[in-house]
Coordinates of C-alpha atoms and ligand atoms in Angstrom, one line a residue:
M1 CA 113.7 190.8 70.4
K2 CA 111.1 188.2 70.5
K3 CA 110.6 186.9 73.6
V4 CA 109.9 183.1 74.6
Y5 CA 107.8 181.3 77.0
L6 CA 108.9 177.7 77.7
Q7 CA 106.5 174.6 78.7
T8 CA 107.9 171.4 78.7
F9 CA 106.3 168.5 79.8
G10 CA 107.6 165.2 80.5
C11 CA 110.7 163.5 80.9
Q12 CA 114.5 165.2 81.3
M13 CA 114.9 163.8 77.7
N14 CA 112.3 166.6 76.8
E15 CA 113.9 169.2 78.9
A16 CA 117.3 168.7 77.0
D17 CA 115.4 168.7 73.6
S18 CA 113.8 172.4 75.3
E19 CA 117.4 173.3 76.1
E20 CA 118.6 172.7 72.2
M21 CA 115.3 174.3 71.3
M22 CA 115.9 177.4 73.3
L23 CA 119.7 177.7 72.0
T24 CA 118.1 178.0 68.6
L25 CA 115.8 180.2 69.3
A26 CA 118.2 182.0 71.2
A27 CA 121.2 182.1 68.3
K28 CA 118.0 184.0 66.1
G29 CA 117.9 186.6 68.9
C30 CA 115.3 185.5 71.0
T31 CA 115.3 185.2 74.9
Q32 CA 113.4 183.4 77.2
T33 CA 110.7 185.0 79.9
Q34 CA 109.6 183.3 82.7
K35 CA 106.6 185.2 82.4
L36 CA 103.6 184.0 79.9
E37 CA 102.0 187.9 79.5
D38 CA 105.4 189.3 78.0
A39 CA 106.2 186.2 75.5
D40 CA 105.5 186.8 72.0
I41 CA 106.0 183.1 71.5
V42 CA 105.4 180.1 73.5
L43 CA 107.1 176.8 72.8
I44 CA 105.0 173.7 74.3
N45 CA 107.5 170.3 74.2
T46 CA 105.2 167.7 74.9
C47 CA 105.4 164.1 76.3
T48 CA 102.6 161.2 75.2
I49 CA 104.3 158.3 77.2
R50 CA 100.8 157.9 79.2
E51 CA 97.4 159.1 78.0
H52 CA 97.5 161.3 81.1
A53 CA 100.9 163.0 79.8
E54 CA 99.1 163.7 76.5
H55 CA 96.4 165.1 77.6
K56 CA 97.7 167.5 80.0
A57 CA 100.0 168.8 77.1
I58 CA 96.8 169.0 74.6
S59 CA 94.6 170.8 77.2
Y60 CA 97.6 173.2 78.0
L61 CA 97.4 174.3 74.2
G62 CA 93.7 174.3 74.3
R63 CA 94.0 176.8 77.8
I64 CA 96.3 179.2 75.9
A65 CA 93.8 180.1 73.1
K66 CA 92.9 182.8 74.8
W67 CA 96.8 184.2 75.2
K68 CA 97.1 184.2 71.8
A69 CA 94.0 186.0 70.6
A70 CA 95.0 188.8 73.0
K71 CA 98.0 190.3 71.3
E72 CA 98.2 190.3 67.6
G73 CA 101.6 188.8 66.2
R74 CA 101.6 185.9 69.1
K75 CA 102.8 182.6 68.0
I76 CA 102.8 178.8 69.3
I77 CA 105.5 176.2 68.7
F78 CA 104.0 172.7 69.5
T79 CA 106.5 170.0 69.9
G80 CA 108.2 166.9 70.9
C81 CA 106.4 163.3 71.4
A82 CA 102.4 163.9 71.4
A83 CA 103.7 166.5 68.1
Q84 CA 105.1 163.5 66.7
R85 CA 101.9 161.4 67.3
L86 CA 98.9 163.6 66.5
G87 CA 100.8 165.7 63.7
Q88 CA 98.9 168.4 62.0
K89 CA 95.9 167.1 63.3
I90 CA 96.5 169.0 66.3
K91 CA 96.3 172.1 63.9
K92 CA 92.9 170.9 62.6
K93 CA 91.8 170.5 66.8
F94 CA 93.3 174.1 67.5
P95 CA 93.7 176.5 64.8
H96 CA 95.5 178.4 66.8
T97 CA 98.9 176.4 66.5
D98 CA 101.1 177.7 64.0
I99 CA 103.7 175.3 64.4
V100 CA 104.1 171.3 64.8
N101 CA 107.2 169.6 65.1
G102 CA 107.7 166.3 66.1
A103 CA 110.2 164.9 68.7
K104 CA 111.9 163.1 65.3
N105 CA 112.6 165.8 63.6
I106 CA 114.4 168.3 66.4
D107 CA 117.2 168.2 64.4
N108 CA 115.3 170.4 61.8
F109 CA 114.2 173.1 64.0
A110 CA 116.2 175.7 63.2
S111 CA 115.1 175.2 59.5
I112 CA 111.2 174.8 60.1
I113 CA 111.6 178.1 62.2
E114 CA 113.1 179.5 59.4
K115 CA 110.5 178.4 56.6
E116 CA 107.6 179.1 58.7
N117 CA 108.6 183.0 59.0
L118 CA 108.0 182.9 62.7
L119 CA 110.9 185.5 63.6
E120 CA 109.4 187.8 61.0
G121 CA 110.7 191.8 61.7
Q122 CA 113.0 190.6 64.3
I123 CA 115.8 193.1 64.2
S124 CA 117.8 192.6 66.8
E125 CA 121.5 191.0 66.3
A126 CA 122.0 187.0 67.6
I127 CA 123.0 186.8 71.0
C128 CA 125.2 184.0 71.9
Q129 CA 123.6 182.6 75.3
Q130 CA 125.5 180.7 77.5
N131 CA 123.7 178.3 79.9
K132 CA 125.4 179.1 83.0
S133 CA 123.3 176.5 85.4
S134 CA 125.3 174.2 87.5
I135 CA 123.9 170.8 85.8
R136 CA 123.8 170.2 82.4
L137 CA 121.9 167.7 80.2
I138 CA 123.4 166.8 77.3
N139 CA 121.6 164.2 74.8
I140 CA 123.8 161.5 73.6
M141 CA 121.1 159.5 71.6
R142 CA 117.8 160.1 70.1
G143 CA 115.5 156.9 70.0
C144 CA 115.0 153.7 71.3
S145 CA 115.0 150.5 69.4
C146 CA 113.9 148.4 72.5
K147 CA 110.3 148.3 71.2
C148 CA 108.8 146.4 75.0
S149 CA 104.9 145.8 74.5
Y150 CA 104.0 148.7 76.2
C151 CA 105.7 151.6 74.8
I152 CA 105.4 154.5 72.7
V153 CA 108.4 155.8 72.4
P154 CA 110.0 154.2 69.6
Y155 CA 107.1 154.8 67.3
V156 CA 107.0 158.8 68.3
R157 CA 110.8 158.8 68.5
G158 CA 112.2 156.5 66.2
E159 CA 115.0 153.9 66.3
A160 CA 117.9 154.6 68.3
Y161 CA 121.3 155.9 67.5
S162 CA 124.1 157.6 69.0
L163 CA 125.7 160.5 68.4
D164 CA 129.4 161.4 67.3
P165 CA 131.2 161.6 70.9
K166 CA 133.7 164.0 69.7
N167 CA 130.4 166.4 69.7
I168 CA 129.6 165.4 73.4
L169 CA 133.2 165.8 74.6
A170 CA 132.8 169.2 72.8
Q171 CA 129.5 170.0 74.5
V172 CA 130.7 168.2 77.8
D173 CA 134.0 170.6 77.7
A174 CA 131.8 173.6 77.3
A175 CA 129.8 173.0 80.0
L176 CA 132.0 172.7 82.4
N177 CA 133.8 176.2 81.1
A178 CA 131.2 177.6 81.6
G179 CA 130.8 176.8 85.3
A180 CA 128.6 173.6 85.3
K181 CA 129.3 171.0 88.0
E182 CA 127.4 168.3 87.4
I183 CA 127.2 166.6 83.7
V184 CA 123.6 164.2 83.0
L185 CA 124.1 162.5 80.1
L186 CA 120.9 161.4 78.0
G187 CA 118.9 158.9 76.1
Q188 CA 116.1 156.6 76.1
T189 CA 118.3 153.4 76.4
V190 CA 121.5 155.6 77.8
N191 CA 123.5 152.5 78.1
A192 CA 123.2 150.9 74.9
Y193 CA 124.7 154.1 73.7
N194 CA 127.8 153.2 70.8
Y195 CA 129.2 154.7 68.4
K196 CA 131.1 152.6 66.1
G197 CA 132.4 150.5 68.6
F198 CA 132.8 153.2 71.0
S199 CA 130.9 152.0 74.2
F200 CA 128.9 153.5 77.1
S201 CA 131.8 152.9 79.7
K202 CA 134.1 154.4 77.2
L203 CA 132.3 157.8 77.0
L204 CA 131.5 157.6 81.2
R205 CA 135.3 157.5 81.1
E206 CA 136.4 160.3 79.3
V207 CA 133.6 162.8 80.2
C208 CA 135.2 161.7 83.7
S209 CA 138.8 162.7 82.8
F210 CA 137.7 166.2 82.8
D211 CA 139.6 167.8 86.0
K212 CA 136.4 170.5 86.3
L213 CA 133.9 167.6 86.3
L214 CA 132.7 167.3 90.1
R215 CA 129.7 164.7 88.7
L216 CA 128.3 162.4 85.9
R217 CA 124.8 161.3 85.8
Y218 CA 122.8 159.4 83.0
L219 CA 119.7 158.2 82.5
S220 CA 117.9 156.2 81.9
P221 CA 119.4 152.8 81.3
H222 CA 118.3 149.6 80.9
P223 CA 118.5 146.6 82.8
M224 CA 119.1 144.6 79.6
F225 CA 122.6 146.3 79.0
I226 CA 124.4 146.4 82.6
N227 CA 127.6 144.4 81.6
E228 CA 130.8 143.7 83.5
E229 CA 132.6 146.7 81.3
F230 CA 129.7 149.2 82.5
L231 CA 130.0 147.4 86.4
Q232 CA 133.7 147.9 86.8
T233 CA 133.5 151.9 85.2
L234 CA 131.6 152.2 88.2
K235 CA 134.0 151.2 90.4
D236 CA 136.9 153.1 88.9
C237 CA 135.2 156.3 88.1
P238 CA 134.0 157.7 91.6
K239 CA 132.7 160.7 89.7
I240 CA 129.6 158.8 88.5
A241 CA 127.0 159.0 90.9
R242 CA 127.0 156.8 93.3
H243 CA 123.1 155.9 92.8
I244 CA 121.2 154.6 89.3
H245 CA 117.8 155.4 88.3
L246 CA 117.4 151.5 87.0
P247 CA 113.5 150.9 85.3
I248 CA 112.7 147.5 86.2
Q249 CA 109.2 147.4 85.1
S250 CA 107.7 144.5 86.8
G251 CA 109.7 141.8 88.7
S252 CA 107.8 138.7 87.4
T253 CA 109.5 136.5 84.8
K254 CA 106.6 136.1 83.2
I255 CA 105.3 139.9 82.9
L256 CA 109.1 141.0 81.6
A257 CA 108.9 138.5 79.0
D258 CA 105.4 139.3 77.4
M259 CA 107.1 143.5 77.7
K260 CA 109.7 141.9 76.0
R261 CA 112.3 143.2 78.3
N262 CA 115.0 140.7 77.7
Y263 CA 115.6 140.2 81.1
T264 CA 114.7 137.7 84.1
R265 CA 113.6 138.2 87.5
E266 CA 116.7 136.4 88.7
E267 CA 118.7 138.2 86.4
L268 CA 118.1 141.4 87.7
L269 CA 118.2 140.4 91.1
A270 CA 121.7 139.3 90.3
K271 CA 122.2 142.7 88.6
L272 CA 121.2 144.8 91.7
K273 CA 122.9 143.4 93.7
A274 CA 126.2 143.6 92.0
L275 CA 125.4 147.2 91.9
K276 CA 124.3 147.5 96.1
E277 CA 128.0 146.1 96.4
I278 CA 129.6 148.6 94.6
G279 CA 127.6 151.1 96.7
I280 CA 125.2 152.0 94.3
E281 CA 121.7 153.3 95.4
V282 CA 119.3 152.5 93.2
S283 CA 115.5 153.8 92.0
T284 CA 113.3 152.5 89.4
D285 CA 110.3 152.7 87.4
I286 CA 107.3 150.1 87.9
I287 CA 104.1 149.6 85.9
V288 CA 101.6 148.0 87.7
G289 CA 98.0 146.6 86.0
Y290 CA 99.9 145.7 82.9
P291 CA 97.3 142.9 80.9
K292 CA 98.0 139.3 81.9
E293 CA 99.5 140.7 85.4
T294 CA 98.1 138.3 88.2
E295 CA 97.9 138.3 92.0
A296 CA 100.9 136.0 91.8
D297 CA 102.8 138.1 89.1
F298 CA 102.0 141.1 91.3
N299 CA 103.7 139.4 94.4
D300 CA 106.7 138.8 92.5
T301 CA 107.7 142.9 91.7
L302 CA 106.1 143.1 95.5
T303 CA 108.8 140.8 96.9
L304 CA 111.3 141.8 94.6
C305 CA 111.1 145.6 95.9
K306 CA 111.2 144.4 99.4
E307 CA 114.8 142.5 98.5
A308 CA 115.8 145.2 96.2
Q309 CA 115.2 148.1 99.1
F310 CA 114.7 151.1 95.9
S311 CA 115.7 154.9 97.3
A312 CA 112.8 155.8 95.3
A313 CA 110.1 154.3 92.5
Y314 CA 107.7 156.0 90.1
C315 CA 104.7 153.2 90.1
F316 CA 102.6 153.8 86.6
K317 CA 99.2 152.2 85.9
F318 CA 98.9 150.6 82.7
S319 CA 98.2 153.0 80.0
P320 CA 97.3 151.6 77.2
R321 CA 99.1 153.7 74.1
K322 CA 97.4 152.5 70.4
G323 CA 99.7 151.5 68.5
T324 CA 101.9 149.4 70.4
P325 CA 101.0 145.4 71.2
A326 CA 100.1 145.6 74.6
A327 CA 97.1 148.0 73.8
L328 CA 95.5 145.2 71.8
L329 CA 95.2 143.0 75.2
K330 CA 92.9 143.0 77.5
E331 CA 93.2 145.2 80.1
I332 CA 92.6 144.1 83.9
S333 CA 90.2 145.8 86.1
Q334 CA 90.9 149.4 87.6
E335 CA 89.8 148.8 90.6
I336 CA 92.4 146.0 91.0
V337 CA 94.9 147.9 89.6
E338 CA 94.3 150.5 92.4
K339 CA 94.7 148.4 94.8
R340 CA 97.8 146.8 93.9
L341 CA 99.2 150.3 93.3
D342 CA 98.6 151.4 96.6
I343 CA 99.9 148.2 98.2
L344 CA 103.2 149.0 96.2
L345 CA 103.5 152.8 97.0
N346 CA 103.3 151.7 100.7
E347 CA 105.7 149.6 100.4
I348 CA 108.2 152.0 98.0
K349 CA 107.3 154.4 100.8
Q350 CA 109.0 152.0 103.4
S351 CA 111.8 151.5 101.8
S352 CA 112.5 155.1 100.8
K353 CA 112.1 156.2 103.7
A354 CA 114.5 153.3 104.8
A355 CA 117.0 154.5 102.5
Y356 CA 116.9 158.2 103.9
A357 CA 117.5 157.1 107.3
R358 CA 120.6 155.3 106.4
Q359 CA 122.1 157.9 105.2
N360 CA 121.8 159.7 109.2
G361 CA 125.3 160.7 110.6
T362 CA 127.3 160.0 106.9
T363 CA 129.3 162.4 105.4
Q364 CA 127.6 163.6 102.2
Q365 CA 129.3 165.6 99.5
V366 CA 125.9 168.0 98.8
L367 CA 125.5 169.7 95.3
F368 CA 123.1 173.1 96.1
E369 CA 120.6 173.2 93.5
T370 CA 118.5 175.9 95.5
P371 CA 120.2 177.8 98.1
T372 CA 119.3 175.7 101.0
N373 CA 118.5 172.5 99.2
G374 CA 121.3 169.9 97.6
R375 CA 121.6 166.5 96.5
T376 CA 124.1 164.2 97.5
S377 CA 125.9 161.7 94.8
N378 CA 123.6 158.6 96.2
N379 CA 120.4 161.4 94.8
F380 CA 119.2 162.2 98.6
W381 CA 117.8 165.4 99.0
V382 CA 119.6 167.3 101.8
R383 CA 118.2 170.6 103.5
T384 CA 120.2 173.4 105.3
K385 CA 119.0 176.1 107.8
K386 CA 122.0 177.9 106.2
K387 CA 121.9 179.2 102.9
Y388 CA 124.6 178.8 99.7
P389 CA 125.1 180.0 96.7
I390 CA 123.7 177.7 93.8
G391 CA 126.0 175.4 92.4
A392 CA 128.0 175.2 96.1
V393 CA 129.9 171.7 96.6
V394 CA 129.6 171.1 100.7
D395 CA 130.3 168.2 102.6
L396 CA 128.2 168.3 104.9
Q397 CA 127.2 165.7 108.1
I398 CA 123.7 164.3 108.0
K399 CA 121.8 164.6 111.1
E400 CA 118.3 164.0 110.2
S401 CA 115.8 162.1 107.6
K402 CA 112.1 162.7 107.7
D403 CA 110.9 160.9 104.9
T404 CA 112.2 162.1 101.9
I405 CA 114.8 164.6 103.3
L406 CA 118.0 164.6 104.7
L407 CA 119.1 167.6 107.4
A408 CA 122.1 168.4 107.9
Ligands
LIG501 N1 101.9 152.5 80.5 C1 102.5 153.0 81.8 N2 103.6 153.7 82.1 C2 104.8 153.5 81.2 N3 105.8 153.5 80.5 C3 106.3 153.9 79.6 N4 105.1 153.3 78.9 C4 103.9 153.0 79.6 C5 102.5 152.5 79.7 N5 102.3 152.1 78.3 C6 106.7 153.9 82.1 C7 107.6 153.3 82.2 C8 108.8 154.1 81.9 C9 108.7 155.5 82.3 C10 109.0 156.3 81.6 O1 107.1 155.6 81.9 O2 107.5 152.8 83.5 O3 110.2 153.3 82.3
LIG502 FE1 110.1 152.4 75.4 FE2 111.3 150.6 76.0 FE3 112.5 152.0 74.7 FE4 112.5 152.7 77.8 S1 113.4 150.7 76.6 S2 112.0 154.0 75.6 S3 110.4 151.3 78.1 S4 110.3 150.8 74.3

């Protein structure tokens, strides 16, 4: 029975893809190991969204050459977005790589494993491995058709397409029957989901109708696709998390237009206000130092953050990705970018601390992800002295907030 060591880089979409590939390998009789030394196969699932992410994946591939050389028959599979971008060039530079399979080709993963004879000599019976975790990630779309000027995703993952809701709901049913409490629906622009007229909101409502479901999350929505139907669905379905991770990227209408984001600062503020009115906490992604970002544009981002009071934000320095329109623009000085990033991080630290502090004294439903750490529906981390089983759901009163953790 071959053992697989999994190394995933990047976002939750990649984690869901890794889970899919691991299930394919499990169906062929492989098991997963947490120890690299015990492994026969290393599966590396990569990200290329920023240069730094790609470097991390490639340097891991370089380091793992020693592992491969140490024992006859060991194999390496390199998959995901960086694999898509770099293709077979990877094998030239790192000849110890056995299979390169890009993100666009994930549906053919099983046949590629067959074709490459990767599991030669495997004698065990296939085992049916059911994922037992309390949080289950499910892909509902693949690719992205937005073509934001800075983003490489549409090039490495292809045009967006939505998966059949019948299939998605069957996966939800199976996950809940296997003990999952929370479902996370995933897609690059998850709220653009539309399968032959079956909308994202309709899908949310259908998933919520499962009795066994405790909580529903989705990642990542795009502000452009937030509409009345969706806001009404949030109001009607309390199982949908009282949190949204909504990447805004910038608070300047000029920069948003250049990025091809399809919304203005004012539209964004109106949507953020509508979400807050329903009681939804908002976290976000922001790019700092996009080419053409002036001091006034950056200031627009900063004032928007002050107004929106995000509970968290991932702030990224602009990274030019070859082949994207923004990579052709003149970059602004790194010194200025660093300075702006510092200012923004400081602002976010404050709003995040304030958001945690607002939870003080409230009673929250906590889903435990470790024996002493769990998450609330509005996505705050809670720590307890008492230990709970993983997957336990407990109503707890928040006694204290410390920067980015609540104590109960
Ligand atoms: N440079 C910096 N950040 C980027 N992101 C996407 N592309 C780039 C880039 N070229 C960020 C966006 C997105 C998140 C996943 O990564 O903020 O929401
Ligand atoms: Fe990239 Fe924009 Fe698509 Fe998000 S919506 S994946 S930022 S192109």
